[in-house]
XYZ file of N, CA and C in Angstrom:
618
model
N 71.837 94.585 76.377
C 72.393 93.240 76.565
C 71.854 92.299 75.495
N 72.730 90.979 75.092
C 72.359 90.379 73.909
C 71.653 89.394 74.674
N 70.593 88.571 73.677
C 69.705 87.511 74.037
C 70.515 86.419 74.225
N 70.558 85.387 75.786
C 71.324 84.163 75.624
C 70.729 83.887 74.812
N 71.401 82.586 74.098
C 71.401 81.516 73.110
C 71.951 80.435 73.988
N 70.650 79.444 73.855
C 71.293 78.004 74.145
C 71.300 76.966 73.054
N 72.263 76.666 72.641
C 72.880 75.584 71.436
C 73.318 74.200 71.796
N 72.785 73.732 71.314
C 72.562 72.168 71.987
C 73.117 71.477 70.462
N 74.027 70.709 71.079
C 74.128 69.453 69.894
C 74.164 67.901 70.176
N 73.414 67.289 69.183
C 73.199 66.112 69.537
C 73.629 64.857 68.581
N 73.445 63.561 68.801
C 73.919 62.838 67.913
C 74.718 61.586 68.320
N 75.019 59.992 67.873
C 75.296 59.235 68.683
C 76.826 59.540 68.698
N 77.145 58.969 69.871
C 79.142 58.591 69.669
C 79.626 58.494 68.580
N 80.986 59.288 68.273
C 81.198 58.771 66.681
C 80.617 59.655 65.250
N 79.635 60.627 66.319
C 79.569 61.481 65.434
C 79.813 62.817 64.390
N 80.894 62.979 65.523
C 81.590 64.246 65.364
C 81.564 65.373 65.991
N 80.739 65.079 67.323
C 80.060 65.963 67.985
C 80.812 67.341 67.988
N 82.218 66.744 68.729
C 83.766 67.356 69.605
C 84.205 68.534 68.221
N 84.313 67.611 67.240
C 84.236 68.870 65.808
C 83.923 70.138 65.934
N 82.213 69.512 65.190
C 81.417 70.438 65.087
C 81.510 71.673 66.264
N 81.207 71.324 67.701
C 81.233 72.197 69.099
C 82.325 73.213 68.323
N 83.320 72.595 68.489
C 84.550 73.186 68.292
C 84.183 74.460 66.879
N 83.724 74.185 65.889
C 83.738 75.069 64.750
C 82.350 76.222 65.741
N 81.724 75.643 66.585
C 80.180 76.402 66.869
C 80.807 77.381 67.574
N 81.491 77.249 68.599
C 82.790 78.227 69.725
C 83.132 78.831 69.030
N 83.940 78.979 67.822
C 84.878 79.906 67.197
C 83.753 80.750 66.376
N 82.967 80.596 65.802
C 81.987 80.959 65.482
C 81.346 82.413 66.067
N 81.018 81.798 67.610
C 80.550 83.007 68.243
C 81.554 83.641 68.779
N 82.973 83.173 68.820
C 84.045 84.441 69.268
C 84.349 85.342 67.882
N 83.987 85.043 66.949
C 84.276 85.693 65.679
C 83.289 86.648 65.778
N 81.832 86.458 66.563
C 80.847 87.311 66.619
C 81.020 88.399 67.644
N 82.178 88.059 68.396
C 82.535 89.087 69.735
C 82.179 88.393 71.206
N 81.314 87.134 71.083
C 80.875 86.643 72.026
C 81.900 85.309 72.492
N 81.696 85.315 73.873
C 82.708 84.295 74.725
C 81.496 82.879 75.510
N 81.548 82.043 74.594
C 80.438 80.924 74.970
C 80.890 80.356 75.695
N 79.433 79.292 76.401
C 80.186 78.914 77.450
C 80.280 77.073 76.691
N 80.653 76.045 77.146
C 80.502 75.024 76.756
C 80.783 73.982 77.958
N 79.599 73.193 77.805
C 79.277 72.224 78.765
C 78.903 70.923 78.356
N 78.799 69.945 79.012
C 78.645 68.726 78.572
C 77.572 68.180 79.480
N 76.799 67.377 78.840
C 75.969 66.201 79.740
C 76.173 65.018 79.285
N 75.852 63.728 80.894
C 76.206 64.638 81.951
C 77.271 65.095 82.144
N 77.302 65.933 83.145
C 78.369 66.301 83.482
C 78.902 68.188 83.970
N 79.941 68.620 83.767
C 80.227 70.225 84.104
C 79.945 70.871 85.209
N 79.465 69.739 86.221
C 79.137 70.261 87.683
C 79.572 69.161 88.277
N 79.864 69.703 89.418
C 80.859 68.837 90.331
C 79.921 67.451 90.400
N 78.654 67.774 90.728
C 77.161 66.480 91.075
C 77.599 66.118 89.647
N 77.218 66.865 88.669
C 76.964 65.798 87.581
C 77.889 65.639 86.885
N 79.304 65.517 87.136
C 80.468 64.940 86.956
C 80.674 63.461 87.498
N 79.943 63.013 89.257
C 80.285 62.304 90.206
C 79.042 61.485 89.452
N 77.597 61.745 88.919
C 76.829 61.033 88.348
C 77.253 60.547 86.927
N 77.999 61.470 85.999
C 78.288 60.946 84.687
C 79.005 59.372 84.927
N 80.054 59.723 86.236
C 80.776 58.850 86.381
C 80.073 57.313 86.947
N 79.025 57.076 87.316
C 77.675 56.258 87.556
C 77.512 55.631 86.662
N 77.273 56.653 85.800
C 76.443 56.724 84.493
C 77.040 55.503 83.235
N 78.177 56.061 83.406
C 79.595 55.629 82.034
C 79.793 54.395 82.718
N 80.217 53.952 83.738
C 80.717 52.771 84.398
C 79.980 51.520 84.034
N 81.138 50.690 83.252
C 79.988 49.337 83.257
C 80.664 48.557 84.343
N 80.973 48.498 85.666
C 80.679 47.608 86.507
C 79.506 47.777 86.962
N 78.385 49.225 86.727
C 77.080 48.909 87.144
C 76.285 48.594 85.739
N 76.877 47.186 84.992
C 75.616 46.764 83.824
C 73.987 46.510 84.193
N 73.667 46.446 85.612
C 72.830 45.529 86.245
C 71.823 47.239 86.483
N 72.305 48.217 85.703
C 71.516 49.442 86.659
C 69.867 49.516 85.592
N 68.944 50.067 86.273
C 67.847 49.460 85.983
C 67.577 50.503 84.568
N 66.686 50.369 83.849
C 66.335 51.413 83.186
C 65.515 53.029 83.382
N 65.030 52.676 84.606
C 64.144 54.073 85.519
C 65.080 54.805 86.212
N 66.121 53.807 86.564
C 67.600 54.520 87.370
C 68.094 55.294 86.450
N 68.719 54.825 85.344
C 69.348 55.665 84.258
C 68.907 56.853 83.850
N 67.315 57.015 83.615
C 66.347 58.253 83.061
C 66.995 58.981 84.285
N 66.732 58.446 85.345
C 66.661 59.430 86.579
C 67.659 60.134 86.924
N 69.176 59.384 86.601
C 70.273 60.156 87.265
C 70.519 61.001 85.959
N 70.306 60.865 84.543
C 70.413 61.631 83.837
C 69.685 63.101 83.846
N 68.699 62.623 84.857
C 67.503 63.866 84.818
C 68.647 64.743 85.846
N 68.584 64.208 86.654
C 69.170 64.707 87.967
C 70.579 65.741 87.458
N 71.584 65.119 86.649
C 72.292 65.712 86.109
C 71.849 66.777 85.720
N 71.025 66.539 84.871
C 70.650 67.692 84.028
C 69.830 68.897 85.026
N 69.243 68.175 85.875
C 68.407 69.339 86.892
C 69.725 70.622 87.402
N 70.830 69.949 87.798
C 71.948 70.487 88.637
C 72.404 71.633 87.451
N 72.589 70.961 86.126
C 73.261 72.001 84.885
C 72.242 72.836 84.623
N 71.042 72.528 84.609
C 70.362 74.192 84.068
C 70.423 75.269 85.643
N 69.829 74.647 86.817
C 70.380 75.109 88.198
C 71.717 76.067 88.271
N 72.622 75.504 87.997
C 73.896 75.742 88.312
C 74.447 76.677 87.051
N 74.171 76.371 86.053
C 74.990 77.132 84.989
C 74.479 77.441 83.534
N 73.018 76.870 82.932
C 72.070 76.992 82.145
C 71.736 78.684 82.280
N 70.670 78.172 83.033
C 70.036 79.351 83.598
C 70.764 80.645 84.006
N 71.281 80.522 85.007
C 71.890 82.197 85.409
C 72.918 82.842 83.826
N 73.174 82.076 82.939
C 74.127 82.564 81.896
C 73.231 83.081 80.890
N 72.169 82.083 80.807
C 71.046 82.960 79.946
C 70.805 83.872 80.377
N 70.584 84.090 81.164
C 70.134 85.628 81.974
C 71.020 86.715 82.217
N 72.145 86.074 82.134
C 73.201 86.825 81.699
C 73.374 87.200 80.205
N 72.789 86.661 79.135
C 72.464 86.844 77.736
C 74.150 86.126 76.834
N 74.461 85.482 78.093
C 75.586 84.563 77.311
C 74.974 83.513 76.357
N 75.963 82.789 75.165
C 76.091 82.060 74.630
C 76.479 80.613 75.059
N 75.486 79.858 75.710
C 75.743 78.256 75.986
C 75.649 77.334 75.186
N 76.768 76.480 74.788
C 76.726 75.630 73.831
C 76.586 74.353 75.126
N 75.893 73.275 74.430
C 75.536 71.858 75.010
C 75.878 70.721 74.640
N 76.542 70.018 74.526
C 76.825 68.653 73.864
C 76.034 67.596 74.984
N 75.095 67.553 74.277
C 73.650 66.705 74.518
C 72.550 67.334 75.564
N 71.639 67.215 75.821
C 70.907 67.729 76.341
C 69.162 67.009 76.779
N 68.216 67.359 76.798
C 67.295 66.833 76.946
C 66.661 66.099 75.798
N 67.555 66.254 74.540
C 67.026 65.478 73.279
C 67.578 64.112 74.012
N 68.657 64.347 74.234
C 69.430 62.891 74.408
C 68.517 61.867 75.246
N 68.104 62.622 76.055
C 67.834 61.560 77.010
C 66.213 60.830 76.169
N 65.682 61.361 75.373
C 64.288 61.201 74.943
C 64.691 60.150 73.677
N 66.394 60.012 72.970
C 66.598 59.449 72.227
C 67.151 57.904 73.034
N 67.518 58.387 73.629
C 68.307 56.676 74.343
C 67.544 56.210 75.560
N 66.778 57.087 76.355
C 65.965 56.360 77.588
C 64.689 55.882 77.108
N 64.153 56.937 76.330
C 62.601 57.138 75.418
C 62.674 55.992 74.331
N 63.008 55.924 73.663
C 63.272 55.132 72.605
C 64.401 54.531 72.707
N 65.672 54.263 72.799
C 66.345 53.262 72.930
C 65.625 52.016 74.362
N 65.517 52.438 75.210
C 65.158 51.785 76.358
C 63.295 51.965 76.327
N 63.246 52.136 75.452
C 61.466 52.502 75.190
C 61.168 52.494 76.350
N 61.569 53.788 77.383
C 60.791 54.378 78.551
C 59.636 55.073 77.950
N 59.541 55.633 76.635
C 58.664 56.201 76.383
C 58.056 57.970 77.012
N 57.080 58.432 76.614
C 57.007 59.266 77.147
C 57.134 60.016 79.243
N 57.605 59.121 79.685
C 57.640 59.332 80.895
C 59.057 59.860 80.973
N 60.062 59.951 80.047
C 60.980 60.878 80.138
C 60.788 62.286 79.748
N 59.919 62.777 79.388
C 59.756 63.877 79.123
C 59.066 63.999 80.383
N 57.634 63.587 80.804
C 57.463 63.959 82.193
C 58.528 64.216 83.310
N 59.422 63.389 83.714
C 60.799 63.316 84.421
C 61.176 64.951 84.208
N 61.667 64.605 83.076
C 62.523 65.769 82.292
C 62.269 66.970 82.902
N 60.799 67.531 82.524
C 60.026 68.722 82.308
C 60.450 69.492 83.869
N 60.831 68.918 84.866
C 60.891 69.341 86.275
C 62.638 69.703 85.912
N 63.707 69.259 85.265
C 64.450 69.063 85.470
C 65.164 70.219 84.453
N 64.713 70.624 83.316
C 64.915 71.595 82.054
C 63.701 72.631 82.800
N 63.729 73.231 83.891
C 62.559 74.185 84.066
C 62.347 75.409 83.104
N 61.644 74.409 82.053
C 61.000 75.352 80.904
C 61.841 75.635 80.106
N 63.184 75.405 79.595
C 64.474 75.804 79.367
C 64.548 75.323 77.973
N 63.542 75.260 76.237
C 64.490 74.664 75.462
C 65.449 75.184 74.799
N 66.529 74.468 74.021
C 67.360 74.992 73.205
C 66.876 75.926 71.984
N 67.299 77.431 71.895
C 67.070 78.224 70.780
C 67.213 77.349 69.173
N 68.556 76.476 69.274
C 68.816 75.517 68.188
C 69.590 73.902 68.539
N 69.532 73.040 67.818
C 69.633 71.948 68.277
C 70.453 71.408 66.764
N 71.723 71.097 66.951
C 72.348 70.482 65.442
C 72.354 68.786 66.125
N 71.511 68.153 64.749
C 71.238 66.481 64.972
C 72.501 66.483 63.602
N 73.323 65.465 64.152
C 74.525 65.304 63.573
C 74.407 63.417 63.072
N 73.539 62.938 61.806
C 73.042 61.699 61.618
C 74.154 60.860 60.995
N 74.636 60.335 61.369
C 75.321 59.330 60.699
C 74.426 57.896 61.070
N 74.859 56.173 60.342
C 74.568 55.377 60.619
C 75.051 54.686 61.499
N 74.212 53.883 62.398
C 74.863 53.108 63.392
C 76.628 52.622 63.277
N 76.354 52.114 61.849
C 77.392 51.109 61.708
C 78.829 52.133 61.317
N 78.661 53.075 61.085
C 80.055 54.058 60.751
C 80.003 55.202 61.835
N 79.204 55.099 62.775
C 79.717 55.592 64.204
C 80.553 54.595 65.140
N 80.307 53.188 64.724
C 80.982 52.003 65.648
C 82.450 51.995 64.966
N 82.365 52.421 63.596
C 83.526 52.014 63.166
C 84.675 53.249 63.044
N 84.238 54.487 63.471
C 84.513 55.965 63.669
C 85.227 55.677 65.124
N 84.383 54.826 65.936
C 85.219 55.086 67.327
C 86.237 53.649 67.483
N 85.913 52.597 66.583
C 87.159 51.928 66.322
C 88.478 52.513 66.173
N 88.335 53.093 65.112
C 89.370 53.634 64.376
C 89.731 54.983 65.328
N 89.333 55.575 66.222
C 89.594 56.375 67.212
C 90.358 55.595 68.323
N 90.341 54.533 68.332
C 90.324 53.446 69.420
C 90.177 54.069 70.926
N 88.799 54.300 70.755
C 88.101 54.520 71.919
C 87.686 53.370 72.872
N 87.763 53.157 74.273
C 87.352 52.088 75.058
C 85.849 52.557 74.925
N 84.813 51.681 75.068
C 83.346 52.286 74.952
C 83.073 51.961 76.386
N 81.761 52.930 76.800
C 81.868 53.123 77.990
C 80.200 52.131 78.419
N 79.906 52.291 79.438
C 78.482 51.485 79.612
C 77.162 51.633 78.141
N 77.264 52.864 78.158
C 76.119 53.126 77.125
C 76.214 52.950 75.633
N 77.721 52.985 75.432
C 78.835 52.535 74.204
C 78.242 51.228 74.162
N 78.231 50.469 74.610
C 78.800 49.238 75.216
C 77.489 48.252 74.869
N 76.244 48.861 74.294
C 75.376 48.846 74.115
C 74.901 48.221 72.889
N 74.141 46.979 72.546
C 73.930 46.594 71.371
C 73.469 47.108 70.272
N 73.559 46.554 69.377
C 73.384 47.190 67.305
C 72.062 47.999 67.746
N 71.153 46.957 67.835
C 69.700 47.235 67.821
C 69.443 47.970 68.685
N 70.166 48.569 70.122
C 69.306 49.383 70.940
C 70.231 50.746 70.116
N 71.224 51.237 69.590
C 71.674 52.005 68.986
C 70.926 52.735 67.710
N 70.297 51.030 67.231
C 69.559 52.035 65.897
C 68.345 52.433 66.208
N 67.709 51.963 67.639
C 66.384 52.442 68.187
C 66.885 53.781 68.310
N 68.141 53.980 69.128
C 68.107 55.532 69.517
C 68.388 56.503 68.336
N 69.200 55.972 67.611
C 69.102 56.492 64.989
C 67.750 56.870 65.260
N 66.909 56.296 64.962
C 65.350 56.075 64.827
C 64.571 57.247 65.602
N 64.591 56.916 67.147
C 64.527 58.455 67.870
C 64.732 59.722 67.366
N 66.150 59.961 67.358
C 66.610 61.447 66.905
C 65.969 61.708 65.882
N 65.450 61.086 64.690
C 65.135 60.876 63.705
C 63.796 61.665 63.761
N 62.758 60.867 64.567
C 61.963 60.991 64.757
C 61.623 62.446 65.112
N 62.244 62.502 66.761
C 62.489 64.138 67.099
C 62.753 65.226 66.097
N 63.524 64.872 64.696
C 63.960 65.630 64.138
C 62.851 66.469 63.389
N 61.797 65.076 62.943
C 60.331 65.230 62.085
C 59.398 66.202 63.215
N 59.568 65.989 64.356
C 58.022 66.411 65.084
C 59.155 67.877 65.566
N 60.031 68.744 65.691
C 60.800 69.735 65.550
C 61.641 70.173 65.167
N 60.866 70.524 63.470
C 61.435 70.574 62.389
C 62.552 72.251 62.783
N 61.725 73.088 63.463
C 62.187 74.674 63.145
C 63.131 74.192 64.246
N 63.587 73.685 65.367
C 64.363 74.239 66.443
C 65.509 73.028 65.700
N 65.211 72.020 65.465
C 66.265 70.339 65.513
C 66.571 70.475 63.854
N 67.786 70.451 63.562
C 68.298 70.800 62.437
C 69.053 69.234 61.927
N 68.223 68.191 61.387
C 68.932 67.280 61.308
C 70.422 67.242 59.570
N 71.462 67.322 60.160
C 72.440 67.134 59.441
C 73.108 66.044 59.026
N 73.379 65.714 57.810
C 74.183 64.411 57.738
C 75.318 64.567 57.925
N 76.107 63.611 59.023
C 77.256 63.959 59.473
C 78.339 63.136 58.390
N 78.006 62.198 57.143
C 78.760 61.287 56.723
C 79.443 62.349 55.508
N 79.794 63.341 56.075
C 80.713 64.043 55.023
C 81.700 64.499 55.633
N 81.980 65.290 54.602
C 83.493 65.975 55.262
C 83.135 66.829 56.444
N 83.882 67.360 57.099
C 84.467 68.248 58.467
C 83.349 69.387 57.652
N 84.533 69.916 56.528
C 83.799 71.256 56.095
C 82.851 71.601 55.637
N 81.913 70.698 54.860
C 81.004 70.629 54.052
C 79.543 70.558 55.256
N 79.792 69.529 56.432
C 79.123 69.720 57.863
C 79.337 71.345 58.368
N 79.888 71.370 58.897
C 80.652 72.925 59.380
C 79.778 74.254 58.706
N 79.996 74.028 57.229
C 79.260 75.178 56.461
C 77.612 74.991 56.390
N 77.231 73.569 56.493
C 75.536 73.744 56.756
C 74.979 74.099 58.133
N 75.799 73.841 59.019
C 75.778 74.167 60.243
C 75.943 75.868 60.424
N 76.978 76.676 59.503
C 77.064 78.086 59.943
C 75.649 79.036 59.244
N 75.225 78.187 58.110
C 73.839 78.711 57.929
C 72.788 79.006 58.520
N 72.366 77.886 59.805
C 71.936 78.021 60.348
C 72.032 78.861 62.290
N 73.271 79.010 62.097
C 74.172 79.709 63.130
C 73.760 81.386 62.701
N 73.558 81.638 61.246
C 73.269 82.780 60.953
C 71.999 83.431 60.808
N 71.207 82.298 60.644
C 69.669 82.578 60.880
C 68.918 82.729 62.399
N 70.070 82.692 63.073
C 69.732 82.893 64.940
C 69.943 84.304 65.067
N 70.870 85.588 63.819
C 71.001 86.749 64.016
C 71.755 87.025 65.105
């Protein structure tokens, strides 16, 4: 049986996330393998009914310890529910966001600071990503990426310049202190030119 792989990608709105996923999937069906792909939050019935919490700005008023928490919670239900037993199944799970996220926008955007990783650590039981693609663009041409998408932005969208480039700054950061697993990429290029630095490292996982 083959070793799961869990593939996590990260990066703000606007970044290309939906792309990239998309080139990472075809990727491993070209390898013979059938991945799975999930989202946080979200991909479970709980953390579908929490994303939806989550995204909503009629709750602007929700606290900042609330937010860490239902994100944790989400995330507790997805490694629970469908993380875990697939690894062990030696499937291929791809992630669009994951426990980086929350350390970039609760941790540092909302400077909870390290008490999201405490949170966390109960919630990812022991679980990190084999690889992690940080997909960097700048604040200001992710806002103007989902303009031009004309996307409605959602609570966390919805979110000012400065708490956005705190969470830039984060990933950033994360990227320096896990250099071998967090692969930071500049996303301000083309589709393909992203795509092909990304399959390099898709190939060094064997």
């Amino acid at each position: 049986m083959k070793k799961g792989l869990l593939i996590t990608v990260e990066g703000t709105d606007g970044a290309g996330k939906s792309t990239q996923i998309d080139f990472i999937n075809k990727y491993f069906k070209k390898e013979g393998r059938q991945p799975i792909f999930i989202r946080e939050p979200g991909s479970t019935a709980i953390g579908e009914k929490i994303r939806d919490i989550l995204l909503d700005k009629k709750y602007d008023n929700m606290s900042y310890i609330t937010e860490m928490m239902l994100y944790a919670a989400a995330r507790a239900q997805l490694v629970e529910e469908i993380i875990r037993p697939s690894l062990e199944k030696g499937q291929v799970v791809i992630c669009d966001r994951f426990l980086d996220s929350s350390i970039a926008y609760q941790g540092y955007g909302r400077q909870l600071g390290d008490v999201v990783v405490e949170v966390n650590r109960h919630a990812i039981q022991g679980i990190i990503p084999d690889l992690t693609i940080l997909l960097d663009i700048p604040v200001e041409i992710s806002r103007n990426r989902m303009m031009k998408n004309g996307c409605d932005s959602d609570r966390i969208e919805a979110q000012s310049i400065n708490f956005h480039d705190k969470v830039v700054r984060g990933y950033r950061e994360l990227a320096r202190k896990f250099p071998d697993r967090i692969k930071k990429i500049e996303g301000n290029r083309t589709v393909e030119e992203v795509s092909r630095e990304i399959e390099r490292y898709l190939d060094e996982l064997g």
